[in-house]
PDB file of C-alpha atoms in Angstrom:
ATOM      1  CA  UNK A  22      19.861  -7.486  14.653  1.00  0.00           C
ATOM      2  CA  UNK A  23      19.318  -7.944  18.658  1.00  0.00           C
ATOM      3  CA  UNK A  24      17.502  -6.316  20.795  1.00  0.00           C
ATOM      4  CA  UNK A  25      15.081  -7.246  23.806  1.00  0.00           C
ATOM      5  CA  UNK A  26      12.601  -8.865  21.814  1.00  0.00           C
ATOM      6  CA  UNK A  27       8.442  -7.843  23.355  1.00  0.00           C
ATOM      7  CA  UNK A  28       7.972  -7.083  26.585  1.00  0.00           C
ATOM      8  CA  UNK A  29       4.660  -6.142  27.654  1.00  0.00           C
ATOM      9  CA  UNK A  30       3.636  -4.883  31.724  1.00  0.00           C
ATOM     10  CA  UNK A  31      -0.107  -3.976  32.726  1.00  0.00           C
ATOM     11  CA  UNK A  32      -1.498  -2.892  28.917  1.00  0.00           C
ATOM     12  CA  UNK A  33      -4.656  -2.078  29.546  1.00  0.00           C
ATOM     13  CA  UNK A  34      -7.059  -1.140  26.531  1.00  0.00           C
ATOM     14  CA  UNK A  35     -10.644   0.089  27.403  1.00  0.00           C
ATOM     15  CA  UNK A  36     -13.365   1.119  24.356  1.00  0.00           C
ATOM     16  CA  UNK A  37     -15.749   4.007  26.287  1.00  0.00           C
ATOM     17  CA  UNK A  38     -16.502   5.199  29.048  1.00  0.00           C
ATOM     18  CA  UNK A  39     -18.828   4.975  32.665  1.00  0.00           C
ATOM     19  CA  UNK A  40     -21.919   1.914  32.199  1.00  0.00           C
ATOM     20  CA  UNK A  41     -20.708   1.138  28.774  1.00  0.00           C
ATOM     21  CA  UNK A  42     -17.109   0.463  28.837  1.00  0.00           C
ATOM     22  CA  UNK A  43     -15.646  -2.389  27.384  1.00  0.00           C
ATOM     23  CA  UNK A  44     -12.417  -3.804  28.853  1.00  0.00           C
ATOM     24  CA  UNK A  45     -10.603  -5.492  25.860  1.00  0.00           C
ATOM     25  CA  UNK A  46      -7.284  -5.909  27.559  1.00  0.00           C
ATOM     26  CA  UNK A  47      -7.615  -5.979  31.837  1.00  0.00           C
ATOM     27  CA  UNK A  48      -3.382  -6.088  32.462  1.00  0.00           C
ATOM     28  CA  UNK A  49      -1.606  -8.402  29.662  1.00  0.00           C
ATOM     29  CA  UNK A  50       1.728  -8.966  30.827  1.00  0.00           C
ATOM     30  CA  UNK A  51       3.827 -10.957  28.189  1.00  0.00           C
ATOM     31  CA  UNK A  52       7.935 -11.514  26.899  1.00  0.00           C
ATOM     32  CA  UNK A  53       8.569 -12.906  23.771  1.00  0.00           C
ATOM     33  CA  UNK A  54      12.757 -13.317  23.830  1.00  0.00           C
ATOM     34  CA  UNK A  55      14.780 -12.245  20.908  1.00  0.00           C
ATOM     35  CA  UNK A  56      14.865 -15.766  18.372  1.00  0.00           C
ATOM     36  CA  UNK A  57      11.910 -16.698  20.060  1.00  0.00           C
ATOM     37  CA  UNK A  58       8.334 -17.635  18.185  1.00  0.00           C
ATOM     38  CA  UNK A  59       5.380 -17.278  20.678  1.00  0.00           C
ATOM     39  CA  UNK A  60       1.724 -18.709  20.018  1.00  0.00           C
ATOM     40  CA  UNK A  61      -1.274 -16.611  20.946  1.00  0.00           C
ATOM     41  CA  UNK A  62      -4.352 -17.932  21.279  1.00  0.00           C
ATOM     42  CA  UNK A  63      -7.801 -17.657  22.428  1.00  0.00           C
ATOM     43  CA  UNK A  64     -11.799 -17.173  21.650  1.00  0.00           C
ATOM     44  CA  UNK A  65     -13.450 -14.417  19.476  1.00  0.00           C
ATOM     45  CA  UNK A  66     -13.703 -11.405  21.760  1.00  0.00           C
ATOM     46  CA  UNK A  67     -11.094 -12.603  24.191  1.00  0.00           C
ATOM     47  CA  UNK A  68      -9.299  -9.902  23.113  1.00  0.00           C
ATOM     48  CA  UNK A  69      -5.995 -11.099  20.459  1.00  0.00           C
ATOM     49  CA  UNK A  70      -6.662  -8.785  17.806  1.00  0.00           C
ATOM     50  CA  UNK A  71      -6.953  -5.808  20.267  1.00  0.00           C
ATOM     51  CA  UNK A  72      -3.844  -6.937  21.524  1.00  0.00           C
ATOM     52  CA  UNK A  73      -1.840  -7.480  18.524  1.00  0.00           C
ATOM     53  CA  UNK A  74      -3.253  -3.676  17.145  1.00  0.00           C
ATOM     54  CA  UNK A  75      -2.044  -2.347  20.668  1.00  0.00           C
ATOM     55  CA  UNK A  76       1.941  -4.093  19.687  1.00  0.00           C
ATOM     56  CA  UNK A  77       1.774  -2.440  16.309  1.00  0.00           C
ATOM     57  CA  UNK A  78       1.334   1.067  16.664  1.00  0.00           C
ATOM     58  CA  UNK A  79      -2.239   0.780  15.325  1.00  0.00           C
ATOM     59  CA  UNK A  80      -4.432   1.724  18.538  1.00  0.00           C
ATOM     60  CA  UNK A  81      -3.457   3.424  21.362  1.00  0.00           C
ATOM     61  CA  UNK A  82      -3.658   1.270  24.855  1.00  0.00           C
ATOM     62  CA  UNK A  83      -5.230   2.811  27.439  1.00  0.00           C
ATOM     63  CA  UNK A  84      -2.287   2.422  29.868  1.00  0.00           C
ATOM     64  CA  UNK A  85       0.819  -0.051  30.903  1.00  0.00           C
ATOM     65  CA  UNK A  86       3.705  -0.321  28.974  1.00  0.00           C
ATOM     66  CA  UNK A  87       5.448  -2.256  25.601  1.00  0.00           C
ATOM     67  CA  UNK A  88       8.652  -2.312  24.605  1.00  0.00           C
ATOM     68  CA  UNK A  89       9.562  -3.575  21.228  1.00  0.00           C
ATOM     69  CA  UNK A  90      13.028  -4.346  20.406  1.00  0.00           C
ATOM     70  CA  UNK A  91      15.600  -2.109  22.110  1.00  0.00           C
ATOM     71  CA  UNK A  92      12.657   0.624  22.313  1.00  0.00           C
ATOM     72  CA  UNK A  93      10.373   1.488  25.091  1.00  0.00           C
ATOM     73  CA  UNK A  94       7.739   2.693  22.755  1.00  0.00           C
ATOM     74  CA  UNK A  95       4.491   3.142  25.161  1.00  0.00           C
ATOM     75  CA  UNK A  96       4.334   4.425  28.509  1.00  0.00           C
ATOM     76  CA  UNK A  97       1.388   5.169  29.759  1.00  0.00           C
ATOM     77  CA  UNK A  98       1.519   7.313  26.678  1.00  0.00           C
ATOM     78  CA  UNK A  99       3.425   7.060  23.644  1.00  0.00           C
ATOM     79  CA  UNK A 100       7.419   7.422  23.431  1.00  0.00           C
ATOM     80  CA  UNK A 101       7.603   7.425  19.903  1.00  0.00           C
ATOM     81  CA  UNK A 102       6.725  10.246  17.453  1.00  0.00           C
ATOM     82  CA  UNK A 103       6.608   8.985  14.275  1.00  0.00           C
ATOM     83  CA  UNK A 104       4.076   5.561  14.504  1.00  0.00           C
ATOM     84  CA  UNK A 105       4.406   5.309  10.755  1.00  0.00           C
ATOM     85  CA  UNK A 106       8.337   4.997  10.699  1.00  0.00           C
ATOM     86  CA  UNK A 107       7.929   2.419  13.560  1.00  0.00           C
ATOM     87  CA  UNK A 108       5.545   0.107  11.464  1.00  0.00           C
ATOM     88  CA  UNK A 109       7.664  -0.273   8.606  1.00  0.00           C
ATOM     89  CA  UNK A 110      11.150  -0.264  10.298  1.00  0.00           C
ATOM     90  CA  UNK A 111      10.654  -2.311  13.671  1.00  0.00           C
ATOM     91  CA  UNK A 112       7.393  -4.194  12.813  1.00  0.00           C
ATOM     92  CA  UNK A 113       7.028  -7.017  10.619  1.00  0.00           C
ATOM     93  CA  UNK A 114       3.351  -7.608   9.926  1.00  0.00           C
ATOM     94  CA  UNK A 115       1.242 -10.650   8.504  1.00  0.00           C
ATOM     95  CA  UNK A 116      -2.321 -11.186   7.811  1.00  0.00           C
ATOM     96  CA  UNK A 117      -4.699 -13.666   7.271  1.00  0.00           C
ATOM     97  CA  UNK A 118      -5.690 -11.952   4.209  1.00  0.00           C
ATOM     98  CA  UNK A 119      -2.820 -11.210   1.297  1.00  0.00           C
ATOM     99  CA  UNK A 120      -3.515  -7.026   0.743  1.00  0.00           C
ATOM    100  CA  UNK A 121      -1.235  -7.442  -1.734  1.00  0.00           C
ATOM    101  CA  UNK A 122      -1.079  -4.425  -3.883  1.00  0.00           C
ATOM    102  CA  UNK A 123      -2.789  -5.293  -7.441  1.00  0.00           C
ATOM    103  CA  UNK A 124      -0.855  -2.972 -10.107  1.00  0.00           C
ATOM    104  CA  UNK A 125       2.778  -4.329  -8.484  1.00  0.00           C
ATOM    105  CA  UNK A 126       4.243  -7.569  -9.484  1.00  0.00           C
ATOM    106  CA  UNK A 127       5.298 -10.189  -6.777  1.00  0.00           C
ATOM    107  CA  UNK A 128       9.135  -8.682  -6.610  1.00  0.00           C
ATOM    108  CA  UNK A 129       7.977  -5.222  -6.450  1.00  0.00           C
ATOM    109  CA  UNK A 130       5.190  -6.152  -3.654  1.00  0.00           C
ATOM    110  CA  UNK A 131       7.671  -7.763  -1.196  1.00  0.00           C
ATOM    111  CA  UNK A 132      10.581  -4.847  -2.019  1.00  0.00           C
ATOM    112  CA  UNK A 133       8.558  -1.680  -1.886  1.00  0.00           C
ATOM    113  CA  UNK A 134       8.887  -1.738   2.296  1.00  0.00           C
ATOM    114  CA  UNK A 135      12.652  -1.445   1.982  1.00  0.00           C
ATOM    115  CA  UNK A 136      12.650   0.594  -0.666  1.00  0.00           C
ATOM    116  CA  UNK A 137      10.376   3.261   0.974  1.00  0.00           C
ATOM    117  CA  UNK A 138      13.394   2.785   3.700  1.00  0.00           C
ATOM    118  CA  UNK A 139      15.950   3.833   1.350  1.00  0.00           C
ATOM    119  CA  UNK A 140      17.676   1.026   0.689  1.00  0.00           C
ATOM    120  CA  UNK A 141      18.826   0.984  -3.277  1.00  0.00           C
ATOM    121  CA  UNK A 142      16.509  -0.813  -5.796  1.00  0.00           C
ATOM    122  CA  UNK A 143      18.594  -3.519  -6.753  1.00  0.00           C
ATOM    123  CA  UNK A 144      19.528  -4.611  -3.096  1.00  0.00           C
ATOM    124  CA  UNK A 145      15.624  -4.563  -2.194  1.00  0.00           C
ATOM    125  CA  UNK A 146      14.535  -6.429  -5.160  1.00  0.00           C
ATOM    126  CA  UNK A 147      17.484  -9.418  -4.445  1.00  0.00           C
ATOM    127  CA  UNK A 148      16.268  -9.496  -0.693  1.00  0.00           C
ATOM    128  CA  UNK A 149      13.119  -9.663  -1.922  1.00  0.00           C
ATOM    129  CA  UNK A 150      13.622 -12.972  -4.449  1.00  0.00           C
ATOM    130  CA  UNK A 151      15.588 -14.375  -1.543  1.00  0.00           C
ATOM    131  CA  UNK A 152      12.523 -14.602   0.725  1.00  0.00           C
ATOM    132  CA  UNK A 153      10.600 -15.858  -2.447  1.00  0.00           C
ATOM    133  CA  UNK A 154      13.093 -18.743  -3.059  1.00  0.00           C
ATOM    134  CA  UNK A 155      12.922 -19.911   0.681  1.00  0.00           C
ATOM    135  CA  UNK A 156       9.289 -19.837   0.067  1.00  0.00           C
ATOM    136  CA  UNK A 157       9.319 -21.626  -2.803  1.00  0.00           C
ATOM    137  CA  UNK A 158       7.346 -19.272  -4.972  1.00  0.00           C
ATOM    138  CA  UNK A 159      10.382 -17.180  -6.757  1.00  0.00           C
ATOM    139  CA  UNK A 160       8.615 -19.039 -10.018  1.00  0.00           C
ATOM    140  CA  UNK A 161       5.915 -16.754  -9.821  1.00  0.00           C
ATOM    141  CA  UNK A 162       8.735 -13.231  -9.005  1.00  0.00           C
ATOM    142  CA  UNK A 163       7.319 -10.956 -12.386  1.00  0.00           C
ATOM    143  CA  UNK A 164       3.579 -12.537 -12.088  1.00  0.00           C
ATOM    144  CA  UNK A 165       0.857  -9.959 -11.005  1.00  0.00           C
ATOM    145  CA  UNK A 166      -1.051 -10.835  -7.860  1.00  0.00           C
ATOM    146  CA  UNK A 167      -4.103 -11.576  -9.659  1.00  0.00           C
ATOM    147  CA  UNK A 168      -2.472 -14.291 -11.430  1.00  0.00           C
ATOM    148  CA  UNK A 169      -1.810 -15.854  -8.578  1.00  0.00           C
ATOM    149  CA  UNK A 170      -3.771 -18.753  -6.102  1.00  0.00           C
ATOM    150  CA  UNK A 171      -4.686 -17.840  -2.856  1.00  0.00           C
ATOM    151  CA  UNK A 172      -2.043 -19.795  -0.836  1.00  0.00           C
ATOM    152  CA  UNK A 173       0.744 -17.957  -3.520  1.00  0.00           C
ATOM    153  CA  UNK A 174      -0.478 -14.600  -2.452  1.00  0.00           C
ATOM    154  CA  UNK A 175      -0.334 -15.935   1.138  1.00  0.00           C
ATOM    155  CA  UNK A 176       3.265 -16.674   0.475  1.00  0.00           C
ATOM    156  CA  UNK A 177       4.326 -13.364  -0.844  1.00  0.00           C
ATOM    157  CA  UNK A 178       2.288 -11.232   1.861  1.00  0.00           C
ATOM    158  CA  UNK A 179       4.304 -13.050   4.671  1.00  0.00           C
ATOM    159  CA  UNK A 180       7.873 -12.680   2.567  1.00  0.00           C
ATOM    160  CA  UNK A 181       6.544  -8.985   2.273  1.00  0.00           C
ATOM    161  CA  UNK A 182       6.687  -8.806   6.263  1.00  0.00           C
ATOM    162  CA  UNK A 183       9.754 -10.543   6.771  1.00  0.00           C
ATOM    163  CA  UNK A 184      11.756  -8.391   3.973  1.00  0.00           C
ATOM    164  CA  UNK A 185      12.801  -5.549   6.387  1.00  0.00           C
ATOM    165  CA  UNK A 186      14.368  -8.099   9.015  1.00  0.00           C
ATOM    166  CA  UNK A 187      12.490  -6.452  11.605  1.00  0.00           C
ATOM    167  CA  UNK A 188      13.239  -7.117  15.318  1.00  0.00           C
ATOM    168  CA  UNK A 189       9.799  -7.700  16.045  1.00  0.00           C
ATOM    169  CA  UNK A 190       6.848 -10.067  13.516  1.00  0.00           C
ATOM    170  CA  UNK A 191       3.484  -9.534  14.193  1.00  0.00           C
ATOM    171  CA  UNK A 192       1.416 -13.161  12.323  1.00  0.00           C
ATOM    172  CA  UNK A 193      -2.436 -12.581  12.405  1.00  0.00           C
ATOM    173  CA  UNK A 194      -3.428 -16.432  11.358  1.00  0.00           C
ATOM    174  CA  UNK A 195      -0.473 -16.466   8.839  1.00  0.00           C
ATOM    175  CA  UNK A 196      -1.412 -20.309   7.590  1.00  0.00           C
ATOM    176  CA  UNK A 197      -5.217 -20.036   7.998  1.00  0.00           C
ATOM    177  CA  UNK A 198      -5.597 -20.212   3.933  1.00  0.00           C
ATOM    178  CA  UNK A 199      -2.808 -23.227   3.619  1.00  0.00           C
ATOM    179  CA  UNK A 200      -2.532 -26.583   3.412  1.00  0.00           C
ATOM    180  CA  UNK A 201      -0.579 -28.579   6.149  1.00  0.00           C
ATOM    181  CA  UNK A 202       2.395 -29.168   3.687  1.00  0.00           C
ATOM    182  CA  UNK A 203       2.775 -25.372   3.494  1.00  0.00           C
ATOM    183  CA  UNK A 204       1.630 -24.462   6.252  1.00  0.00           C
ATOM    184  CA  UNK A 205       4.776 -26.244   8.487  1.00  0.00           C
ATOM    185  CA  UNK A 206       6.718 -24.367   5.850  1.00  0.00           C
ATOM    186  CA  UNK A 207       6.391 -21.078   6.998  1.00  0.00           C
ATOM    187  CA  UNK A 208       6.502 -21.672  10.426  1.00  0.00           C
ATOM    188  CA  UNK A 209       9.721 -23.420   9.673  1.00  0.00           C
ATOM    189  CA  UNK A 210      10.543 -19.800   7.850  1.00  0.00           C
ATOM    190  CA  UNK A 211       9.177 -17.987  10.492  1.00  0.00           C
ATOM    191  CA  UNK A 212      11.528 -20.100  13.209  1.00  0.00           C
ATOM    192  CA  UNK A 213      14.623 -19.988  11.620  1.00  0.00           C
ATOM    193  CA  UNK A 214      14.189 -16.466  11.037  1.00  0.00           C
ATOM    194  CA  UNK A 215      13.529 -15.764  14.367  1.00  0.00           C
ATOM    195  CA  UNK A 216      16.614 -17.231  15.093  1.00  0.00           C
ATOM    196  CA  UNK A 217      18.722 -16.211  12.540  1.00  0.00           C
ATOM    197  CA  UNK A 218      18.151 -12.167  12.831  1.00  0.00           C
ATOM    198  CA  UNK A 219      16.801 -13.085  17.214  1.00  0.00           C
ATOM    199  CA  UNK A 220      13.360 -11.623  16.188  1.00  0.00           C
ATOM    200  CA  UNK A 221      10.734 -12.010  18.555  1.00  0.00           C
ATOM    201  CA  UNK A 222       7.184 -13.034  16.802  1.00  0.00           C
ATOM    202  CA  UNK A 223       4.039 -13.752  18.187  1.00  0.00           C
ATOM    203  CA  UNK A 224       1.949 -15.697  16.232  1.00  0.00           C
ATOM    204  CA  UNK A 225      -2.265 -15.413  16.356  1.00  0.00           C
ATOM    205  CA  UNK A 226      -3.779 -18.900  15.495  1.00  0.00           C
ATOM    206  CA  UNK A 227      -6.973 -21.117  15.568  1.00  0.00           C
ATOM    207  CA  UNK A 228      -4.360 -23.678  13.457  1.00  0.00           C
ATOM    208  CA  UNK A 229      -4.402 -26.590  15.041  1.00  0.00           C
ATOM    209  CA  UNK A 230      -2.151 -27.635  12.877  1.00  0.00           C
ATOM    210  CA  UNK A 231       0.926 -25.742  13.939  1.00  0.00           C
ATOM    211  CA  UNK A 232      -0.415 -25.126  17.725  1.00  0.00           C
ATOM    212  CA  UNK A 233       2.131 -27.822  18.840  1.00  0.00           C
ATOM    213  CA  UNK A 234       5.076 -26.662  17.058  1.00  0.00           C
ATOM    214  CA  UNK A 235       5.020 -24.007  20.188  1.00  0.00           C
ATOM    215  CA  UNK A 236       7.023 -24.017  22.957  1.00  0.00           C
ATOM    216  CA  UNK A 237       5.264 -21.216  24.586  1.00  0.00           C
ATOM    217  CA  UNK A 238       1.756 -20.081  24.087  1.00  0.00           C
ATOM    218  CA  UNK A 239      -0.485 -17.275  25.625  1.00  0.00           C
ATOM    219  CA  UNK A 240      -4.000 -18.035  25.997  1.00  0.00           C
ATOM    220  CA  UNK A 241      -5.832 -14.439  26.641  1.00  0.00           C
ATOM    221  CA  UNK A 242      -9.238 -15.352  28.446  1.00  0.00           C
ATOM    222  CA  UNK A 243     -11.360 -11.905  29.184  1.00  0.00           C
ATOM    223  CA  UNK A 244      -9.097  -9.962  28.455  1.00  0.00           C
ATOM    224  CA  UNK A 245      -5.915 -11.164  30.567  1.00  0.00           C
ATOM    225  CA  UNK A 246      -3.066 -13.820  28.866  1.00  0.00           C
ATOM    226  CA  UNK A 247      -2.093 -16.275  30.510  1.00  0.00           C
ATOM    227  CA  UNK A 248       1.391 -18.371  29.771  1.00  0.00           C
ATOM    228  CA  UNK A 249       1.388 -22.142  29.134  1.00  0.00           C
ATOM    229  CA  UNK A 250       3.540 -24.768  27.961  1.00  0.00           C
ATOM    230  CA  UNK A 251       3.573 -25.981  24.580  1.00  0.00           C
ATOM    231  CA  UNK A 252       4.589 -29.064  22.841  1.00  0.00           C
ATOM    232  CA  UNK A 253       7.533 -27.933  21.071  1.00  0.00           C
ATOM    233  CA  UNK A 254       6.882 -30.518  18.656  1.00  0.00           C
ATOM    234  CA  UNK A 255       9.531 -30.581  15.732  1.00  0.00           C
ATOM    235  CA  UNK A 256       9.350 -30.220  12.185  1.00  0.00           C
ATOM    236  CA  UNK A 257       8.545 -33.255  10.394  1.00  0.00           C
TER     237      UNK A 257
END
């Protein structure tokens, strides 16, 4: 799957109006290449999270314009009709917190997406224990998420956003409740992912513990990102 990975110009997002407007975003212009896994960091309030709701369809910017994959998808207003169908086909989303769903087993929690995208049963479930195996918890595939610990349900939520090989991953602190051991693992997943299936991700992090696998990172400061160099450090 190729496509032109993120590429953001001028997003602006403002939260009311006249005296008491806030200015979240003030002109973010970012690219993330296909294959490529981008760090984003800054301070509370800076404004990541608004950023990161603005990429996924969740809020609407105020004005500029993203492009994710091979879609122009807001333009001053939005290009796309259906938001839904563009979160669970083009977007790839992890959180900090599991939301995994409590009456499904592990199997059925990472296949549902691509099931509810029409692809057969059988094929979603084997996609699904793939992702499990390269993140070393297929042991737990028919346990219910309540039997698990917190770094397993970690595990499944971010093999739940990677199922649907979208072009684009969206990681909100995706190793904040892991240990270092684990915690290089997925970004090792997330990596050669990325450049398997040339997905662009952006990954949100106060980790200091995979900041300098990152060859590029934004820091947003008031509002506005601005690119840097990372380490590129390799995994040990």
């Amino acid at each position: 799957m190729s496509g032109k990975g993120i590429h953001i110009e001028g997003l602006k997002k403002r939260y009311g109006e006249g005296d008491t407007a806030v200015h979240a975003l003030r002109g973010v212009d970012m690219q993330v290449a296909p294959g490529e896994v981008v760090g984003l960091i800054g301070p509370s309030g800076s404004g990541k999270s608004t950023l990161l709701k603005c990429l996924g369809a969740v809020i609407d910017p105020t004005s500029g314009r993203m492009v994710l994959g091979d879609e122009a998808i807001f333009d001053n207003d939005w290009k796309v009709h259906d938001l839904q169908a563009l979160r669970r086909d083009k977007i790839g989303f992890v959180f900090q917190a599991p939301y995994l769903i409590p009456f499904l087993d592990v199997t059925d929690n990472v296949a549902l997406l691509p099931m509810l995208a029409g692809i057969p049963n059988s094929k979603a479930r084997a996609k699904a224990l793939e992702l499990l195996t390269a993140l070393d918890i297929q042991h737990r595939a028919r346990a219910m998420p309540s039997q698990l610990s917190g770094g397993e349900q970690q595990r499944v939520a971010i093999a739940r956003g990677l199922v649907n090989r979208p072009p684009v991953i969206l990681a909100d602190e995706p190793t904040a409740p892991l240990d270092s051991e684990r915690a290089m693992a997925v970004i090792r997943i997330l990596n050669d992912m990325a450049r398997q299936f040339e997905t662009a991700i952006i990954v949100v992090t106060h980790d200091e513990k995979i900041i300098p696998t990152f060859e590029r990172i934004y820091h947003i400061r008031d509002g506005v990102a601005h690119e840097e160099v990372g380490e590129g450090r390799r995994f040990e």
